[in-house]
mmCIF file of C-alpha atoms in Angstrom:
data_model
loop_
_atom_site.group_PDB
_atom_site.id
_atom_site.type_symbol
_atom_site.label_atom_id
_atom_site.label_comp_id
_atom_site.label_asym_id
_atom_site.label_seq_id
_atom_site.Cartn_x
_atom_site.Cartn_y
_atom_site.Cartn_z
ATOM 1 C CA ASP M 125 -40.120 -3.319 -56.507
ATOM 2 C CA ILE M 126 -41.754 -5.838 -58.992
ATOM 3 C CA GLN M 127 -44.391 -4.054 -61.231
ATOM 4 C CA MET M 128 -47.646 -5.688 -61.792
ATOM 5 C CA THR M 129 -49.669 -4.735 -64.953
ATOM 6 C CA GLN M 130 -53.286 -6.150 -65.908
ATOM 7 C CA SER M 131 -54.930 -5.792 -69.105
ATOM 8 C CA PRO M 132 -57.877 -4.733 -69.800
ATOM 9 C CA SER M 133 -58.463 -2.143 -67.256
ATOM 10 C CA THR M 134 -61.946 -2.493 -67.922
ATOM 11 C CA LEU M 135 -63.926 -5.457 -69.470
ATOM 12 C CA SER M 136 -67.658 -5.363 -70.722
ATOM 13 C CA ALA M 137 -69.062 -8.837 -71.233
ATOM 14 C CA SER M 138 -72.148 -10.487 -70.813
ATOM 15 C CA VAL M 139 -73.414 -13.665 -68.991
ATOM 16 C CA ARG M 140 -72.139 -17.054 -70.586
ATOM 17 C CA ASP M 141 -68.960 -15.170 -72.169
ATOM 18 C CA ARG M 142 -65.641 -16.600 -71.640
ATOM 19 C CA VAL M 143 -63.343 -13.847 -70.378
ATOM 20 C CA THR M 144 -59.793 -13.714 -70.339
ATOM 21 C CA ILE M 145 -57.599 -11.339 -67.728
ATOM 22 C CA THR M 146 -54.041 -10.786 -68.289
ATOM 23 C CA CYS M 147 -51.032 -10.074 -65.967
ATOM 24 C CA ARG M 148 -47.577 -9.228 -66.773
ATOM 25 C CA ALA M 149 -44.798 -8.940 -64.070
ATOM 26 C CA THR M 150 -41.537 -6.603 -64.051
ATOM 27 C CA GLN M 151 -39.327 -9.859 -63.565
ATOM 28 C CA ASP M 152 -39.428 -13.465 -63.759
ATOM 29 C CA ILE M 153 -41.889 -14.171 -60.671
ATOM 30 C CA SER M 154 -41.854 -18.395 -61.268
ATOM 31 C CA ASP M 155 -45.346 -19.009 -60.564
ATOM 32 C CA TRP M 156 -45.299 -16.936 -57.291
ATOM 33 C CA LEU M 157 -48.721 -15.380 -58.425
ATOM 34 C CA ALA M 158 -52.358 -15.137 -57.285
ATOM 35 C CA TRP M 159 -55.552 -13.743 -58.465
ATOM 36 C CA TYR M 160 -58.382 -12.074 -56.304
ATOM 37 C CA GLN M 161 -61.835 -11.109 -56.751
ATOM 38 C CA GLN M 162 -63.149 -7.917 -55.248
ATOM 39 C CA THR M 163 -66.943 -6.535 -54.847
ATOM 40 C CA PRO M 164 -67.780 -3.077 -53.646
ATOM 41 C CA GLY M 165 -67.467 -2.558 -49.925
ATOM 42 C CA LYS M 166 -65.877 -5.949 -49.314
ATOM 43 C CA ALA M 167 -62.444 -7.428 -48.813
ATOM 44 C CA PRO M 168 -60.770 -9.487 -52.110
ATOM 45 C CA ARG M 169 -61.341 -13.140 -52.068
ATOM 46 C CA LEU M 170 -58.655 -15.449 -52.850
ATOM 47 C CA LEU M 171 -59.273 -17.188 -56.211
ATOM 48 C CA ILE M 172 -56.215 -18.883 -57.306
ATOM 49 C CA TYR M 173 -52.529 -19.522 -55.916
ATOM 50 C CA LYS M 174 -49.287 -20.380 -57.496
ATOM 51 C CA ALA M 175 -50.523 -18.917 -60.555
ATOM 52 C CA SER M 176 -52.843 -22.022 -61.336
ATOM 53 C CA ASN M 177 -54.260 -23.873 -57.874
ATOM 54 C CA LEU M 178 -57.767 -22.940 -57.191
ATOM 55 C CA GLU M 179 -58.691 -22.016 -54.030
ATOM 56 C CA GLY M 180 -60.970 -24.287 -51.879
ATOM 57 C CA GLY M 181 -64.684 -23.165 -52.785
ATOM 58 C CA VAL M 182 -63.975 -21.291 -56.000
ATOM 59 C CA PRO M 183 -65.914 -22.642 -58.708
ATOM 60 C CA SER M 184 -64.234 -24.491 -61.555
ATOM 61 C CA ARG M 185 -65.153 -21.958 -64.154
ATOM 62 C CA PHE M 186 -62.169 -19.994 -62.738
ATOM 63 C CA SER M 187 -58.956 -20.999 -64.148
ATOM 64 C CA GLY M 188 -55.075 -19.421 -64.008
ATOM 65 C CA THR M 189 -52.181 -20.155 -66.238
ATOM 66 C CA GLY M 190 -48.560 -18.987 -66.995
ATOM 67 C CA SER M 191 -45.101 -18.852 -65.239
ATOM 68 C CA GLY M 192 -42.260 -16.411 -65.389
ATOM 69 C CA THR M 193 -43.401 -12.707 -66.550
ATOM 70 C CA ASP M 194 -46.774 -13.323 -68.321
ATOM 71 C CA PHE M 195 -50.162 -14.711 -66.629
ATOM 72 C CA THR M 196 -53.832 -15.198 -67.173
ATOM 73 C CA LEU M 197 -57.413 -15.563 -65.309
ATOM 74 C CA THR M 198 -59.927 -16.828 -67.608
ATOM 75 C CA ILE M 199 -63.376 -17.375 -66.625
ATOM 76 C CA SER M 200 -64.808 -19.958 -68.845
ATOM 77 C CA SER M 201 -68.441 -18.941 -68.475
ATOM 78 C CA LEU M 202 -69.273 -15.471 -66.876
ATOM 79 C CA GLN M 203 -71.999 -15.890 -64.415
ATOM 80 C CA PRO M 204 -74.116 -12.622 -62.581
ATOM 81 C CA ASP M 205 -71.824 -13.073 -59.412
ATOM 82 C CA ASP M 206 -68.611 -12.630 -61.358
ATOM 83 C CA PHE M 207 -68.938 -8.995 -62.218
ATOM 84 C CA ALA M 208 -66.349 -7.825 -59.954
ATOM 85 C CA THR M 209 -62.705 -6.426 -60.061
ATOM 86 C CA TYR M 210 -60.454 -8.488 -60.235
ATOM 87 C CA TYR M 211 -56.285 -8.440 -59.302
ATOM 88 C CA CYS M 212 -53.289 -10.368 -59.658
ATOM 89 C CA GLN M 213 -50.442 -10.509 -56.911
ATOM 90 C CA GLN M 214 -47.124 -11.412 -57.023
ATOM 91 C CA TYR M 215 -45.283 -13.292 -53.745
ATOM 92 C CA ASN M 216 -42.407 -13.988 -55.419
ATOM 93 C CA SER M 217 -40.348 -10.795 -52.953
ATOM 94 C CA TYR M 218 -40.983 -8.540 -50.843
ATOM 95 C CA PRO M 219 -42.702 -6.024 -50.925
ATOM 96 C CA TYR M 220 -45.680 -7.874 -52.363
ATOM 97 C CA THR M 221 -47.293 -6.015 -55.134
ATOM 98 C CA PHE M 222 -50.884 -5.944 -56.713
ATOM 99 C CA GLY M 223 -52.036 -4.983 -60.220
ATOM 100 C CA GLN M 224 -54.246 -1.986 -60.691
ATOM 101 C CA GLY M 225 -57.044 -4.303 -61.314
ATOM 102 C CA THR M 226 -59.349 -5.186 -64.038
ATOM 103 C CA LYS M 227 -62.825 -4.195 -63.898
ATOM 104 C CA VAL M 228 -65.544 -6.611 -65.688
ATOM 105 C CA GLU M 229 -68.527 -4.935 -66.224
ATOM 106 C CA ILE M 230 -72.066 -5.815 -67.687
ATOM 107 C CA LYS M 231 -72.137 -5.388 -71.403
ATOM 108 C CA GLN E 3 -62.711 -21.982 -39.935
ATOM 109 C CA VAL E 4 -60.509 -18.869 -39.219
ATOM 110 C CA GLN E 5 -62.241 -15.264 -38.803
ATOM 111 C CA LEU E 6 -60.155 -12.107 -38.887
ATOM 112 C CA VAL E 7 -62.314 -9.286 -37.127
ATOM 113 C CA GLN E 8 -60.903 -5.757 -37.238
ATOM 114 C CA SER E 9 -61.486 -2.647 -35.021
ATOM 115 C CA GLY E 10 -63.840 0.072 -36.099
ATOM 116 C CA ALA E 11 -63.316 3.052 -38.181
ATOM 117 C CA GLU E 12 -60.940 5.953 -37.286
ATOM 118 C CA VAL E 13 -61.262 9.800 -38.266
ATOM 119 C CA LYS E 14 -57.194 11.287 -37.354
ATOM 120 C CA LYS E 15 -55.899 14.450 -37.800
ATOM 121 C CA PRO E 16 -52.790 14.560 -39.949
ATOM 122 C CA GLY E 17 -49.768 14.227 -37.687
ATOM 123 C CA SER E 18 -51.515 12.161 -35.399
ATOM 124 C CA SER E 19 -51.134 8.101 -35.123
ATOM 125 C CA VAL E 20 -53.588 5.110 -35.614
ATOM 126 C CA THR E 21 -53.930 1.721 -34.555
ATOM 127 C CA VAL E 22 -55.951 -0.984 -36.175
ATOM 128 C CA SER E 23 -56.288 -4.239 -34.481
ATOM 129 C CA CYS E 24 -57.452 -7.783 -35.840
ATOM 130 C CA THR E 25 -58.483 -10.391 -33.727
ATOM 131 C CA ALA E 26 -58.320 -14.061 -35.041
ATOM 132 C CA SER E 27 -60.857 -16.727 -33.893
ATOM 133 C CA GLY E 28 -61.207 -20.423 -35.080
ATOM 134 C CA GLY E 29 -57.632 -21.381 -35.688
ATOM 135 C CA ILE E 30 -54.279 -21.723 -33.679
ATOM 136 C CA PHE E 31 -53.133 -18.260 -33.846
ATOM 137 C CA SER E 32 -49.564 -18.543 -33.371
ATOM 138 C CA SER E 33 -49.414 -21.180 -37.204
ATOM 139 C CA PHE E 34 -50.236 -18.495 -39.391
ATOM 140 C CA ASP E 35 -48.691 -14.995 -40.151
ATOM 141 C CA ILE E 36 -50.740 -11.930 -40.491
ATOM 142 C CA ASN E 37 -50.373 -9.333 -42.975
ATOM 143 C CA TRP E 38 -51.541 -5.784 -43.252
ATOM 144 C CA LEU E 39 -52.497 -4.486 -46.518
ATOM 145 C CA ARG E 40 -54.422 -1.125 -47.355
ATOM 146 C CA GLN E 41 -56.368 0.168 -50.347
ATOM 147 C CA ALA E 42 -57.040 3.677 -50.883
ATOM 148 C CA PRO E 43 -60.251 4.772 -52.955
ATOM 149 C CA GLY E 44 -60.060 3.621 -56.852
ATOM 150 C CA GLN E 45 -56.612 1.420 -56.005
ATOM 151 C CA GLY E 46 -55.501 -1.902 -55.845
ATOM 152 C CA PRO E 47 -54.312 -3.261 -52.492
ATOM 153 C CA GLU E 48 -51.452 -2.168 -51.169
ATOM 154 C CA TRP E 49 -48.998 -4.588 -48.652
ATOM 155 C CA MET E 50 -47.324 -2.766 -46.050
ATOM 156 C CA GLY E 51 -46.437 -5.651 -43.552
ATOM 157 C CA GLY E 52 -46.702 -9.098 -41.666
ATOM 158 C CA ILE E 53 -45.767 -10.425 -38.571
ATOM 159 C CA ILE E 54 -44.952 -14.181 -37.722
ATOM 160 C CA PRO E 55 -46.825 -14.484 -34.119
ATOM 161 C CA VAL E 56 -44.466 -17.887 -33.203
ATOM 162 C CA LEU E 57 -41.501 -15.671 -33.958
ATOM 163 C CA ASP E 58 -42.779 -12.179 -32.816
ATOM 164 C CA LYS E 59 -40.748 -11.470 -36.160
ATOM 165 C CA ALA E 60 -42.265 -8.313 -38.511
ATOM 166 C CA ASP E 61 -41.435 -7.132 -41.935
ATOM 167 C CA TYR E 62 -42.135 -4.031 -43.400
ATOM 168 C CA ALA E 63 -42.404 -2.482 -46.847
ATOM 169 C CA GLN E 64 -39.655 -0.151 -47.492
ATOM 170 C CA LYS E 65 -42.220 2.791 -48.014
ATOM 171 C CA PHE E 66 -43.512 2.356 -44.438
ATOM 172 C CA GLU E 67 -40.192 1.459 -42.706
ATOM 173 C CA GLY E 68 -40.101 4.047 -39.584
ATOM 174 C CA ARG E 69 -43.814 4.653 -39.712
ATOM 175 C CA VAL E 70 -45.365 1.380 -39.366
ATOM 176 C CA THR E 71 -45.427 -0.752 -36.098
ATOM 177 C CA ILE E 72 -46.877 -4.504 -36.285
ATOM 178 C CA THR E 73 -47.279 -6.331 -33.187
ATOM 179 C CA VAL E 74 -49.106 -9.283 -31.417
ATOM 180 C CA ASP E 75 -50.845 -9.810 -28.231
ATOM 181 C CA LYS E 76 -50.494 -13.908 -28.280
ATOM 182 C CA THR E 77 -53.151 -14.030 -25.221
ATOM 183 C CA SER E 78 -55.959 -12.076 -27.027
ATOM 184 C CA PRO E 79 -54.707 -13.178 -29.873
ATOM 185 C CA THR E 80 -54.720 -9.986 -31.802
ATOM 186 C CA VAL E 81 -52.348 -8.313 -34.064
ATOM 187 C CA HIS E 82 -52.186 -4.660 -34.017
ATOM 188 C CA MET E 83 -51.201 -2.139 -36.379
ATOM 189 C CA GLU E 84 -49.852 1.308 -35.782
ATOM 190 C CA LEU E 85 -49.196 3.860 -38.612
ATOM 191 C CA SER E 86 -47.697 7.327 -37.274
ATOM 192 C CA SER E 87 -47.218 10.860 -38.957
ATOM 193 C CA LEU E 88 -50.329 10.373 -40.817
ATOM 194 C CA ARG E 89 -50.989 12.424 -43.899
ATOM 195 C CA SER E 90 -53.943 12.997 -45.776
ATOM 196 C CA ASP E 91 -53.095 10.236 -48.736
ATOM 197 C CA ASP E 92 -53.012 7.538 -45.590
ATOM 198 C CA THR E 93 -56.849 7.817 -46.287
ATOM 199 C CA ALA E 94 -57.650 4.101 -47.013
ATOM 200 C CA VAL E 95 -59.323 1.014 -45.914
ATOM 201 C CA TYR E 96 -56.997 -1.012 -44.028
ATOM 202 C CA TYR E 97 -57.205 -4.909 -44.180
ATOM 203 C CA CYS E 98 -55.460 -7.551 -42.041
ATOM 204 C CA ALA E 99 -55.110 -10.661 -43.850
ATOM 205 C CA ARG E 100 -53.565 -14.216 -43.302
ATOM 206 C CA ASP E 101 -50.561 -15.669 -45.102
ATOM 207 C CA GLY E 102 -52.153 -18.737 -46.931
ATOM 208 C CA GLY E 103 -48.539 -20.585 -47.030
ATOM 209 C CA SER E 104 -46.178 -18.741 -49.297
ATOM 210 C CA GLY E 105 -47.434 -15.281 -49.460
ATOM 211 C CA TRP E 106 -51.043 -15.584 -50.879
ATOM 212 C CA PHE E 107 -53.888 -14.101 -48.528
ATOM 213 C CA ASP E 108 -56.329 -16.514 -47.947
ATOM 214 C CA VAL E 109 -58.512 -14.914 -44.801
ATOM 215 C CA TRP E 110 -59.128 -11.510 -44.767
ATOM 216 C CA GLY E 111 -60.513 -9.134 -42.099
ATOM 217 C CA GLN E 112 -63.674 -6.800 -42.764
ATOM 218 C CA GLY E 113 -61.384 -4.083 -43.576
ATOM 219 C CA THR E 114 -61.126 -0.778 -41.432
ATOM 220 C CA LEU E 115 -61.518 2.824 -43.059
ATOM 221 C CA VAL E 116 -59.039 5.462 -41.673
ATOM 222 C CA THR E 117 -59.861 8.904 -42.640
ATOM 223 C CA VAL E 118 -56.961 11.234 -42.210
ATOM 224 C CA SER E 119 -58.336 14.856 -42.245
#
């Protein structure tokens, strides 16, 4: 199975900060990577697919880069709604696997 | 706009089975794959398997092979996920989710809490 490792596990930031989350795969997954946002008690929400494609309705402050094994999710100017947990997911091969999550907290 | 609505919370005894259902509305059901994932408390989501309704073909994560069965009722339209031989570590929120194209999940159900105790 492909393991996905996110860093950091927790991130403290303030509104309007620029935030970057990284995700590393244990093998080359090309650009078959998605990013999700989850708030407590809710289902994950798709933000980005194919490493850099913004899902419809997602604010443009979210962006994704990377290919191969190393990926990043950037929030250009953190907003109050963005305090949540973020997950990366590879869909290069079965079984699809997720990172352990990065919790973005209020500083 | 496609919506996925799941059945309600369940409490089960160890060794028993549970079936969680996922009903789609607002779209052509047979045109998209439905997957099942679960999320234990404090953990990331875990993919269990998925089905292609038009082909009635399911794929499962090896971890769950032999314990999970995903079926589709095209007339409803509803997808069912049965997990058998339940253990306490199967306690989790179970989600159905639509495959958005090549393996990402763009529409999710609201989640169903399954407690094994």
